[in-house]
mmCIF file of C-alpha atoms and ligand atoms in Angstrom:
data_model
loop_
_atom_site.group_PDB
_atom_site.id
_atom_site.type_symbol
_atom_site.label_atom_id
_atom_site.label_comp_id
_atom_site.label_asym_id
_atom_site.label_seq_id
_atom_site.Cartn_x
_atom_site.Cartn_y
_atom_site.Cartn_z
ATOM 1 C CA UNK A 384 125.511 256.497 -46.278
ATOM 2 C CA UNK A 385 128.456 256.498 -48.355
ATOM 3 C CA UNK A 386 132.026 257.964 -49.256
ATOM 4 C CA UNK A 387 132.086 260.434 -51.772
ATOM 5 C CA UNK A 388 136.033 262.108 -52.496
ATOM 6 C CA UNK A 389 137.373 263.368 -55.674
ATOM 7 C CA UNK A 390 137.799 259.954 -57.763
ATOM 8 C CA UNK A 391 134.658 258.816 -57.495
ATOM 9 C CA UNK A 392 133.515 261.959 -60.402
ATOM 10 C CA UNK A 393 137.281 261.642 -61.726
ATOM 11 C CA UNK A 394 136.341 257.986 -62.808
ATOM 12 C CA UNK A 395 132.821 258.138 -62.507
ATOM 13 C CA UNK A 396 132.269 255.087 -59.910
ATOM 14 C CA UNK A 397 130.243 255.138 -56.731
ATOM 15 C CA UNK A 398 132.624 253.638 -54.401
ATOM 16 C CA UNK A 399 136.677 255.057 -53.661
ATOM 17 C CA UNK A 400 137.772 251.662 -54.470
ATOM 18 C CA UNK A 401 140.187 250.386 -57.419
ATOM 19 C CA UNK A 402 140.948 246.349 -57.631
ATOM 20 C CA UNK A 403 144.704 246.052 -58.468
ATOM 21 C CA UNK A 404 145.418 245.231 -62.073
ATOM 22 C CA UNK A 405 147.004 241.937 -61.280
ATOM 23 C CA UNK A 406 148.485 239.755 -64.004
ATOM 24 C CA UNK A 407 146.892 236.540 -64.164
ATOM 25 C CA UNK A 408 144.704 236.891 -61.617
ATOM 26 C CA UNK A 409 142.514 240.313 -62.467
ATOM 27 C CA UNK A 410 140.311 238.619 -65.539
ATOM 28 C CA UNK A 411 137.379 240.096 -67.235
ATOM 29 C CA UNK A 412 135.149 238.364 -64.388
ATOM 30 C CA UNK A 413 136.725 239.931 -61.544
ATOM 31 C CA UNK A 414 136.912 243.292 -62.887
ATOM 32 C CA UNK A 415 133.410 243.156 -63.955
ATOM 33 C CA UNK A 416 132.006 242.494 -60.791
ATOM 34 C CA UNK A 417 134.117 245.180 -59.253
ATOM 35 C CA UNK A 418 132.829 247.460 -61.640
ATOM 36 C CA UNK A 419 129.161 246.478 -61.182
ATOM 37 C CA UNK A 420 129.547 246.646 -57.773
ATOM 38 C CA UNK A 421 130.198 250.349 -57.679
ATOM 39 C CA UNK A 422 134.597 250.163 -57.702
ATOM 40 C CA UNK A 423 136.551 250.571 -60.630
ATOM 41 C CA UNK A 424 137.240 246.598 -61.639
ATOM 42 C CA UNK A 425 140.858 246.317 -63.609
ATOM 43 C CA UNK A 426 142.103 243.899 -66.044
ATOM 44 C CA UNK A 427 145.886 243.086 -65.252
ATOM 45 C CA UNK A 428 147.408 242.912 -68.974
ATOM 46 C CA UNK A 429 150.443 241.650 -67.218
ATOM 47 C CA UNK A 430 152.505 240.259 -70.233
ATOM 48 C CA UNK A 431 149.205 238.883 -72.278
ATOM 49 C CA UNK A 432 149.127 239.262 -75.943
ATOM 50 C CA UNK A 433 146.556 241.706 -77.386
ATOM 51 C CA UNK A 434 143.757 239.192 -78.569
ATOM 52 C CA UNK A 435 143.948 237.728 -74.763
ATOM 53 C CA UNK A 436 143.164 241.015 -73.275
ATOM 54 C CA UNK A 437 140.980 241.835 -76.028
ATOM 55 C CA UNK A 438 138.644 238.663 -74.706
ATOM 56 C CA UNK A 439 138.634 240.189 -71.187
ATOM 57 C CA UNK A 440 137.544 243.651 -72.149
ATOM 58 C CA UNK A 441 134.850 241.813 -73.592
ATOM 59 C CA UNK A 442 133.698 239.954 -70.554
ATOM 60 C CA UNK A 443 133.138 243.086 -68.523
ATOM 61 C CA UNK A 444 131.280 245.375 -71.100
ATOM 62 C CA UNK A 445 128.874 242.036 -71.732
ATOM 63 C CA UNK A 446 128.150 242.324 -67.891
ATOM 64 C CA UNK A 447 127.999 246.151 -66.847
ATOM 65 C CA UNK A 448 128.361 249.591 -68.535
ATOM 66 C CA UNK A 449 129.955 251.031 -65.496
ATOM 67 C CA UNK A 450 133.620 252.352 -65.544
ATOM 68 C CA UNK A 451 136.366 249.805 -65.739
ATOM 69 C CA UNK A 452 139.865 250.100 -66.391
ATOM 70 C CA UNK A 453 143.396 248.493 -67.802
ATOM 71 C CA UNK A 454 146.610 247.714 -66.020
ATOM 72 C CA UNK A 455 149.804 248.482 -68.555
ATOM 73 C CA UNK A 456 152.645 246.584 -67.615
ATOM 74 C CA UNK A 457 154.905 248.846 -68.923
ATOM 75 C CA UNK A 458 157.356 245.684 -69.226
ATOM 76 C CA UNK A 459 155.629 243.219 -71.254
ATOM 77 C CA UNK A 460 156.790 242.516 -74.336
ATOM 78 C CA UNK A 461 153.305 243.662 -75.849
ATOM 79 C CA UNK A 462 153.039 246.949 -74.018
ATOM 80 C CA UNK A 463 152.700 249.276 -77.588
ATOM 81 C CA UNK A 464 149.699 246.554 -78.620
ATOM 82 C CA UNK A 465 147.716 246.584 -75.597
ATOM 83 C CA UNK A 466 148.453 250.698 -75.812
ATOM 84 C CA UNK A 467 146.638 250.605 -79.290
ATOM 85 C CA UNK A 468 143.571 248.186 -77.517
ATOM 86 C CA UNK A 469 143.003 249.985 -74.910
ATOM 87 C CA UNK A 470 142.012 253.300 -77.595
ATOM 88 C CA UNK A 471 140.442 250.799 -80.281
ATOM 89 C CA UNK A 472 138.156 249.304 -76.913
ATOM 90 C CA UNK A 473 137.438 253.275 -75.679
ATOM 91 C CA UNK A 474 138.966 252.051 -72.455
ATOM 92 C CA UNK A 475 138.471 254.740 -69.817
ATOM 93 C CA UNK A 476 141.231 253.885 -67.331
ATOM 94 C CA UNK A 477 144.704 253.467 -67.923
ATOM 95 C CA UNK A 478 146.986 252.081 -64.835
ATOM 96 C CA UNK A 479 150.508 251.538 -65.549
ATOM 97 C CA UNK A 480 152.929 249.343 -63.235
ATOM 98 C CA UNK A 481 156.899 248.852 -63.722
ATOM 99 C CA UNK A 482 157.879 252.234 -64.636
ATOM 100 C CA UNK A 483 157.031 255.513 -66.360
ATOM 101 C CA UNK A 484 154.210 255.753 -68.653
ATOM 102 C CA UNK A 485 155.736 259.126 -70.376
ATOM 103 C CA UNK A 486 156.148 257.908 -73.953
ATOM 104 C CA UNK A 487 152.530 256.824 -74.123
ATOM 105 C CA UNK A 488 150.317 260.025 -72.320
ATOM 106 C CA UNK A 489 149.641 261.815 -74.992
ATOM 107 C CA UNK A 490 148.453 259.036 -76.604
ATOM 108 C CA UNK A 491 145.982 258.248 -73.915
ATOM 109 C CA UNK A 492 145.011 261.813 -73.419
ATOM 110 C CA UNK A 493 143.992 262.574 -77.244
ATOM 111 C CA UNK A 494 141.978 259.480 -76.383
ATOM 112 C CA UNK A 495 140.373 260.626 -73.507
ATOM 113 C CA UNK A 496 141.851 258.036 -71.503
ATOM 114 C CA UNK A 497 142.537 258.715 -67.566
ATOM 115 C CA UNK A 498 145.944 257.599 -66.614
ATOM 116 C CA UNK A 499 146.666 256.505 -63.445
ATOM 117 C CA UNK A 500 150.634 255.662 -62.768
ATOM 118 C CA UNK A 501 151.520 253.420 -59.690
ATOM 119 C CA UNK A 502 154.147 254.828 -57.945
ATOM 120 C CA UNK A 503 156.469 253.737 -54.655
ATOM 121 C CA UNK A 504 158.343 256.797 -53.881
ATOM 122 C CA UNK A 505 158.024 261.080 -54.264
ATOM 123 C CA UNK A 506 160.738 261.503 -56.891
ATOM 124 C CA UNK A 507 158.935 259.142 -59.777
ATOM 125 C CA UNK A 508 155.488 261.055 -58.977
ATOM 126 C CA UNK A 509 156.900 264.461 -58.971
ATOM 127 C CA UNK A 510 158.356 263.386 -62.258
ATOM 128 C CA UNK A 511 154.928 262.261 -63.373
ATOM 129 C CA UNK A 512 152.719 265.234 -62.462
ATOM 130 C CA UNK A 513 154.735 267.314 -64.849
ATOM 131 C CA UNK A 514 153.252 265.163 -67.626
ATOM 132 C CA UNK A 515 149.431 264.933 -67.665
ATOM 133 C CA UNK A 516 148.576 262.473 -65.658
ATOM 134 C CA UNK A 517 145.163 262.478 -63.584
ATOM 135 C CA UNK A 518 146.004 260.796 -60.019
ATOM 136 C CA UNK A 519 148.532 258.328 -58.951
ATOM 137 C CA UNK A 520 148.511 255.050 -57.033
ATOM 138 C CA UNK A 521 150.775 254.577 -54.324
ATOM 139 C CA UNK A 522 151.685 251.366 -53.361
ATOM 140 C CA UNK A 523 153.497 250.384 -50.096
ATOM 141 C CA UNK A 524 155.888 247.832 -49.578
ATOM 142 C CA UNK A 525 153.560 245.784 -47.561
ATOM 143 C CA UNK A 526 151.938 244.655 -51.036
ATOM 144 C CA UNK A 527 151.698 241.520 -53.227
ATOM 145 C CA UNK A 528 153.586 241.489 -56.194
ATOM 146 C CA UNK A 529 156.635 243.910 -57.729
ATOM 147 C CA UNK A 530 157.323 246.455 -54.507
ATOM 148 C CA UNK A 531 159.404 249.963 -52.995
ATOM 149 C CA UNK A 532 160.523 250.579 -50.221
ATOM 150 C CA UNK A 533 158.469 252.798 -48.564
ATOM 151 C CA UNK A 534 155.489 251.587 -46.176
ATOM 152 C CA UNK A 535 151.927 252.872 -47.325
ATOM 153 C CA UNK A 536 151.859 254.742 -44.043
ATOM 154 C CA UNK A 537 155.101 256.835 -44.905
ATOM 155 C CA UNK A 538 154.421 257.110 -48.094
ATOM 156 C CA UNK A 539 150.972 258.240 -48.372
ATOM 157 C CA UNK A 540 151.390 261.408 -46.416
ATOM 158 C CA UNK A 541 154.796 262.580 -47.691
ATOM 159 C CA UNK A 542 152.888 261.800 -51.707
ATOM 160 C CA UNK A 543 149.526 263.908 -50.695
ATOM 161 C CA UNK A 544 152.540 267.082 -49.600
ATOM 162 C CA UNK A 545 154.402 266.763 -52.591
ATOM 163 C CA UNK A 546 151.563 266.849 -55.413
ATOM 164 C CA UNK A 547 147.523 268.518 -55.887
ATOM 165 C CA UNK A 548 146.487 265.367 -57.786
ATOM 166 C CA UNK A 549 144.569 262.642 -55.863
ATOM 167 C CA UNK A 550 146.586 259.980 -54.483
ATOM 168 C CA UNK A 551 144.925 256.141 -54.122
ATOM 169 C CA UNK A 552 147.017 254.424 -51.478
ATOM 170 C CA UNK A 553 147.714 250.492 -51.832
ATOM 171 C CA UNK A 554 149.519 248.132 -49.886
ATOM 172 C CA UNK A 555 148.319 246.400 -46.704
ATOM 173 C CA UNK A 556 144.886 247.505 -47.062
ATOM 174 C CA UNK A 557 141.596 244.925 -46.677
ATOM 175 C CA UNK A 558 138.901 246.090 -44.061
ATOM 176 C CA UNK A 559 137.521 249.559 -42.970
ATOM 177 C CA UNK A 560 139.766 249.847 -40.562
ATOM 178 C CA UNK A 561 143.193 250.408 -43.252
ATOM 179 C CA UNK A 562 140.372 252.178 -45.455
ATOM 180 C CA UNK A 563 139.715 254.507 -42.625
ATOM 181 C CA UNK A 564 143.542 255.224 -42.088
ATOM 182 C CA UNK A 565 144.466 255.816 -45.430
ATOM 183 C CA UNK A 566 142.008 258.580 -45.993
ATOM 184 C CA UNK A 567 143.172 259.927 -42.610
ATOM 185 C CA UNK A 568 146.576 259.807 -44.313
ATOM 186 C CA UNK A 569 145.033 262.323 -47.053
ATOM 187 C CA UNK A 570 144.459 259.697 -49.454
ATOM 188 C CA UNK A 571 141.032 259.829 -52.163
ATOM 189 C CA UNK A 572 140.546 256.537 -51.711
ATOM 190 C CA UNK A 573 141.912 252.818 -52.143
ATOM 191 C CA UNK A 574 143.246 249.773 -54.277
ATOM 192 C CA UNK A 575 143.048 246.413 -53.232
ATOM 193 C CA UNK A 576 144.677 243.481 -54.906
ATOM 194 C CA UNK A 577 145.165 240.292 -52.469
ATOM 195 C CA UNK A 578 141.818 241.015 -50.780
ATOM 196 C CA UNK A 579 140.126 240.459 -54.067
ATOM 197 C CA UNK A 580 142.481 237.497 -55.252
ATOM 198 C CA UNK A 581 140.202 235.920 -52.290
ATOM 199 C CA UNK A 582 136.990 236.961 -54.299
ATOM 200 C CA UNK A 583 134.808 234.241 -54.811
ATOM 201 C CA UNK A 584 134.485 235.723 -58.693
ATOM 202 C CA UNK A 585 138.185 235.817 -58.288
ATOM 203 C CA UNK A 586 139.218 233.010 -61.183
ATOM 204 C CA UNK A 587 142.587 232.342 -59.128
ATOM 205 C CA UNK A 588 143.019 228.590 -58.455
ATOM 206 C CA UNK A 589 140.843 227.624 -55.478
ATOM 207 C CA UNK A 590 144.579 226.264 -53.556
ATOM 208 C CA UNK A 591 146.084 229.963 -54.338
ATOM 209 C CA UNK A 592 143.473 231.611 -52.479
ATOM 210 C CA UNK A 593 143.355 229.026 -49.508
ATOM 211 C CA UNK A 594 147.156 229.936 -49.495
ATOM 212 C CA UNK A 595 146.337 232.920 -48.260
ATOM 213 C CA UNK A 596 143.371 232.216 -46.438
ATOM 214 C CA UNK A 597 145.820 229.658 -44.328
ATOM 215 C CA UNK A 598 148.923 232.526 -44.514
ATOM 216 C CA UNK A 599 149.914 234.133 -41.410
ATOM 217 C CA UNK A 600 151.581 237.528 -40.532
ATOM 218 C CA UNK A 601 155.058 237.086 -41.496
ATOM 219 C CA UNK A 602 154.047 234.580 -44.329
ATOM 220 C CA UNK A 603 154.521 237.057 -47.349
ATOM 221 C CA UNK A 604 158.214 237.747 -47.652
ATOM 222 C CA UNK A 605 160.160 239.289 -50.356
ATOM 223 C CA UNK A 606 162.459 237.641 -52.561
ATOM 224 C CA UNK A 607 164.659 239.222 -55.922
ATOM 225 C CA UNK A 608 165.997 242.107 -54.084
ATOM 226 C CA UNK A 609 169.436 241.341 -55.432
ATOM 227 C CA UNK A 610 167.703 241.367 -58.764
ATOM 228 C CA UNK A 611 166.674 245.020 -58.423
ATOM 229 C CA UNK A 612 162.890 243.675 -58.875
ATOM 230 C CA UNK A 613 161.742 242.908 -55.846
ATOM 231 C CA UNK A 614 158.567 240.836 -54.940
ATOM 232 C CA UNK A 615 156.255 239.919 -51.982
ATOM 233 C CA UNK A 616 154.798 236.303 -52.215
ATOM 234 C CA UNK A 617 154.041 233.814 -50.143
ATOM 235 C CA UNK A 618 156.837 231.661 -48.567
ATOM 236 C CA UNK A 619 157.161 227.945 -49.864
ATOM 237 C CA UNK A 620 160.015 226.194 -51.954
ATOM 238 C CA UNK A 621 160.300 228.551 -54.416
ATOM 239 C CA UNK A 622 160.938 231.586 -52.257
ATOM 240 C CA UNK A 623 163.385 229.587 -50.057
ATOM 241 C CA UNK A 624 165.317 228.494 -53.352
ATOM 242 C CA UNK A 625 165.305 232.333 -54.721
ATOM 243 C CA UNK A 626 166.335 232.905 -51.315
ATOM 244 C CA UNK A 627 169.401 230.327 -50.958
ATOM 245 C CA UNK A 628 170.447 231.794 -54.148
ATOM 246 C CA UNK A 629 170.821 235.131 -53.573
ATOM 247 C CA UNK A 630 172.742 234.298 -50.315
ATOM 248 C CA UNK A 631 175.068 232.300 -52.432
ATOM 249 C CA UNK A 632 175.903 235.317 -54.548
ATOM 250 C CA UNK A 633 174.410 233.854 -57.689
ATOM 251 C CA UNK A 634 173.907 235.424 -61.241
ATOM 252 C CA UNK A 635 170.790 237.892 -60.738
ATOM 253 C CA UNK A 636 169.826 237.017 -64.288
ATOM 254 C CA UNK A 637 169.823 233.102 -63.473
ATOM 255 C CA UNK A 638 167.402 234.322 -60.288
ATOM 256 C CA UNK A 639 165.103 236.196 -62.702
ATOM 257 C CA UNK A 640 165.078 233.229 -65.109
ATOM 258 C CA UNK A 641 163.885 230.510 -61.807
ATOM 259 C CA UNK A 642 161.340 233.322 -61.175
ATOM 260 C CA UNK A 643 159.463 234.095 -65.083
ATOM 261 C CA UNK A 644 156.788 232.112 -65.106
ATOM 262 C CA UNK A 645 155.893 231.080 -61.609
ATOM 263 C CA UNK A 646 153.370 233.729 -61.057
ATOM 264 C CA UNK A 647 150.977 231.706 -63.678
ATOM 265 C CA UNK A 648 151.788 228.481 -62.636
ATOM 266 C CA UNK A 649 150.578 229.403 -59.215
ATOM 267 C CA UNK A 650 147.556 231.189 -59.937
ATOM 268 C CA UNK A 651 146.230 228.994 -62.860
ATOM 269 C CA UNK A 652 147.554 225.582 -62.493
ATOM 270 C CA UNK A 653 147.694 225.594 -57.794
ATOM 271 C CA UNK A 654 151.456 225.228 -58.040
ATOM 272 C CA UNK A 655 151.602 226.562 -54.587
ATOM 273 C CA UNK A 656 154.976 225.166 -53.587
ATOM 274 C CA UNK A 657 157.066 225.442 -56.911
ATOM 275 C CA UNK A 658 155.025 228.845 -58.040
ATOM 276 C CA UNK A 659 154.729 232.381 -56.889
ATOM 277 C CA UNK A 660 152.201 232.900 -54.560
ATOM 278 C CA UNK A 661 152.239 236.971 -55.129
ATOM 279 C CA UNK A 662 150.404 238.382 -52.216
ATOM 280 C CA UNK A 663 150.655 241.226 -49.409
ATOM 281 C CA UNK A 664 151.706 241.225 -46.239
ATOM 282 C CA UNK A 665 147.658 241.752 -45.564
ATOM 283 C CA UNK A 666 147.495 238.346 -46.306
ATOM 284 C CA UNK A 667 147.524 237.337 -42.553
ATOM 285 C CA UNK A 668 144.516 239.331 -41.720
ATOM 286 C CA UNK A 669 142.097 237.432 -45.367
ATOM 287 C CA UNK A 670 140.509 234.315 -43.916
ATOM 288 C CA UNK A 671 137.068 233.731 -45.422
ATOM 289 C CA UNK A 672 136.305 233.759 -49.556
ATOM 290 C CA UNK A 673 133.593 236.034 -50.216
ATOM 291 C CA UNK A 674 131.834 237.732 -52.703
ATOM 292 C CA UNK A 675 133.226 241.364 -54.335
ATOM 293 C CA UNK A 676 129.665 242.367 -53.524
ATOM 294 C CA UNK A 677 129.869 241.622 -50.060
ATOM 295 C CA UNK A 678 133.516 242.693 -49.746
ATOM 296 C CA UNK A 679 132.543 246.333 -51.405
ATOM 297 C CA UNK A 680 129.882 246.650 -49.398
ATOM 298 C CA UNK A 681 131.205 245.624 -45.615
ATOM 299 C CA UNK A 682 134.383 247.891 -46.146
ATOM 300 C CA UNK A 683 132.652 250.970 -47.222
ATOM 301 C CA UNK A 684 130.074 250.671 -43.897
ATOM 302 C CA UNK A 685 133.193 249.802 -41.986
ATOM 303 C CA UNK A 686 135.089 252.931 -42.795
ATOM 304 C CA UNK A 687 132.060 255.063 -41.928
ATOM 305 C CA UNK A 688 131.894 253.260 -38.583
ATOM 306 C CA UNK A 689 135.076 253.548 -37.655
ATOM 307 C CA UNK A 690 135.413 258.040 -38.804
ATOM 308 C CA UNK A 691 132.500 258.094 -36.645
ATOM 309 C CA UNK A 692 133.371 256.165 -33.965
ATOM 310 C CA UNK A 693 136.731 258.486 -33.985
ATOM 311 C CA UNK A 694 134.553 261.453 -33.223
ATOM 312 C CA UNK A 695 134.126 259.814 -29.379
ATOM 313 C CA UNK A 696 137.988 260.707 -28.932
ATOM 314 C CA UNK A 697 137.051 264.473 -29.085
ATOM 315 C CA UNK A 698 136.459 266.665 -25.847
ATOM 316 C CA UNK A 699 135.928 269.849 -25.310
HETATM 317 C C1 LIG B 1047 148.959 238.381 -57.549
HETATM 318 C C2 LIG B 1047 149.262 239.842 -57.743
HETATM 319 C C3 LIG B 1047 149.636 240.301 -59.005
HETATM 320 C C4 LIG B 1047 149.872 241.664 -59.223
HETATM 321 N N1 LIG B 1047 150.165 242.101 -60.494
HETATM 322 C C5 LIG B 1047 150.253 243.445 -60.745
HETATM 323 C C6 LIG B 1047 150.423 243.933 -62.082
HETATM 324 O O1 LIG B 1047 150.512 243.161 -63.035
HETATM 325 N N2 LIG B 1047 150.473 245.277 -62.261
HETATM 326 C C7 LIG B 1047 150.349 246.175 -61.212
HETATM 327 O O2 LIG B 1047 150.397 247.398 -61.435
HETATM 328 N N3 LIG B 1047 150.188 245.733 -59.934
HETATM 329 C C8 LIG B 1047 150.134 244.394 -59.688
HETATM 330 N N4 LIG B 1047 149.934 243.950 -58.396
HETATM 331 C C9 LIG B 1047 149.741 244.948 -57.306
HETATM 332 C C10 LIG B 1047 148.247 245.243 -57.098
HETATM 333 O O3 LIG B 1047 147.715 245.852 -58.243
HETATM 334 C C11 LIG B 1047 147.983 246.131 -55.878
HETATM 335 O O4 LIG B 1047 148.569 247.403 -56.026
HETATM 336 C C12 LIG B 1047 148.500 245.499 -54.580
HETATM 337 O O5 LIG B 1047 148.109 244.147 -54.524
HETATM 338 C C13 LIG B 1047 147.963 246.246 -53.362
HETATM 339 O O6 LIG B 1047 148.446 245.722 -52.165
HETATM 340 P P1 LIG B 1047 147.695 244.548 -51.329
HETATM 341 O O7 LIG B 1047 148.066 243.279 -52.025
HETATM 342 O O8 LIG B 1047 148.274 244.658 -49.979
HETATM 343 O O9 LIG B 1047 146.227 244.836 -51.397
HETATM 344 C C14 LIG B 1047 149.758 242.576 -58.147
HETATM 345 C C15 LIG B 1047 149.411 242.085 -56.875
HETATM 346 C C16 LIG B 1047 149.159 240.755 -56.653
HETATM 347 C C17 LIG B 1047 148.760 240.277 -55.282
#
């Protein structure tokens, strides 16, 4: 058995499951082995240069043919380079994080290229749906990394109501058991990010992922809200400076400046104290490394287990 709902044909993958294009941590080895194992693997261009990303494309078409995809940070300083890479590489997924990708659909479309925003609220995708634009991601605020406001469980339902294309919910989501709930919420299926930071092909530093392997419920807080840029990471010295700061009233731009960086120096070098641990409030839940394989696999049989096992609640 398995679950078939409209992105698997949109994208042409077996499984409803996307791996977050995370900077630093979703490499050319993770994606590929999300992408060979039926999901649609993404490389997180976060704010690489265009030969970097260029070496990670590479990876994953010299391990599978299937689908795989590119996250845009619409931020990075190289955003119009890794545009024009993503058409020279024939690239068939486009995600796009901090913002709207207006300026550059057309672009992608002429290319054949799908394009799949991430959103956090109704107003940005009803925006986006105007444009042509072939599903959206919406992400919760339980997730790692830049965040909204909304929960995935408010958000999902409201986003399904307000637009016809398929929406991939995100945030807080790691077993069958979220899997199973967010298709309940209407959702066509799901993205994962700190579940497969935890990947044993993930190439995060081994003391990142026993970070969150050892994290608890409350452990991934949010810091930068004073900022306007919110993010969810792990608590240790660096989120309780960010934190002391903002309660002191200071500069948002001297905040932002403690915080650029950090997010590398966590995931390659195992600065777990004086980096940023980005990771979701899911965190608590992630205690074993395993294989992307292995974590494909046991979450597709546990959704079907648990929208069966649902069936029992009926009477007539
Ligand atoms: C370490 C880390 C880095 C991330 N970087 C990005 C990014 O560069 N672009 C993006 O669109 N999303 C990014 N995200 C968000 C993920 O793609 C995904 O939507 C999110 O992790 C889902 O929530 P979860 O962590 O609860 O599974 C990042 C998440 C994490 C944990």
């Amino acid at each position: 058995m398995y679950l078939d709902t409209r992105i698997c044909e949109l994208f042409d993958i077996k499984h409803p499951i996307l791996q977050g294009g995370m900077a630093w941590v979703a490499t050319g080895e993770l994606a590929a082995s999300v992408s060979k194992s039926g999901g649609l693997g993404i490389i997180g261009a976060g704010n690489a240069p265009k030969d970097v990303i260029k070496e990670e494309i590479k990876k994953v078409k010299a391990t599978t043919d299937n689908t795989f995809g590119v996250n845009i940070m619409l931020l990075s300083p190289f955003v119009d380079d890794i545009v024009d890479l993503v058409i020279e590489e024939e690239v068939s997924v486009v995600t796009t994080g901090a913002g709207n990708p207006g300026k550059y659909i057309k672009k992608f479309k002429e290319n054949n290229i799908k394009v799949v925003p991430l959103v956090s609220s109704v107003v940005l995708a009803k925006r986006l749906v105007r444009t042509d634009i072939d599903a959206v991601i919406a992400e919760g605020t339980e997730a790692g990394g830049h965040i909204g406001d909304l929960t995935t469980m408010t958000l999902i339902p409201q986003l399904v109501d307000a637009i016809d294309l398929p929406v991939i919910a995100a945030g807080g989501i790691a077993d069958g058991r979220g899997f199973a709930a967010a298709l309940s919420l209407g959702a066509s299926g799901v993205q994962m990010g700190t579940r497969f930071v935890c990947a044993e092909e993930s190439t995060a530093h081994e003391d990142y992922k026993k970070a969150i392997i050892s994290a608890r419920d409350r452990d991934a807080v949010v810091t930068g809200r004073s900022t306007g840029h919110p993010v969810r990471n792990l608590k240790n010295k660096l989120t309780r400076k960010i934190d002391n700061m903002e309660k002191g009233g200071i500069d948002k731009k001297e905040i932002e400046e403690i915080g650029s960086g950090k997010l590398r120096e966590a995931v390659q070098d195992g600065n777990i104290e004086t980096g940023s641990v980005m990771a979701g409030q899911i965190a608590g839940m992630i205690n074993e490394i395993k294989p992307v394989k292995e974590i494909i696999d046991n979450i597709i049989d546990e959704t079907i287990e648990i929208i069966n096992k649902n069936r029992d609640y009926i009477k007539k």
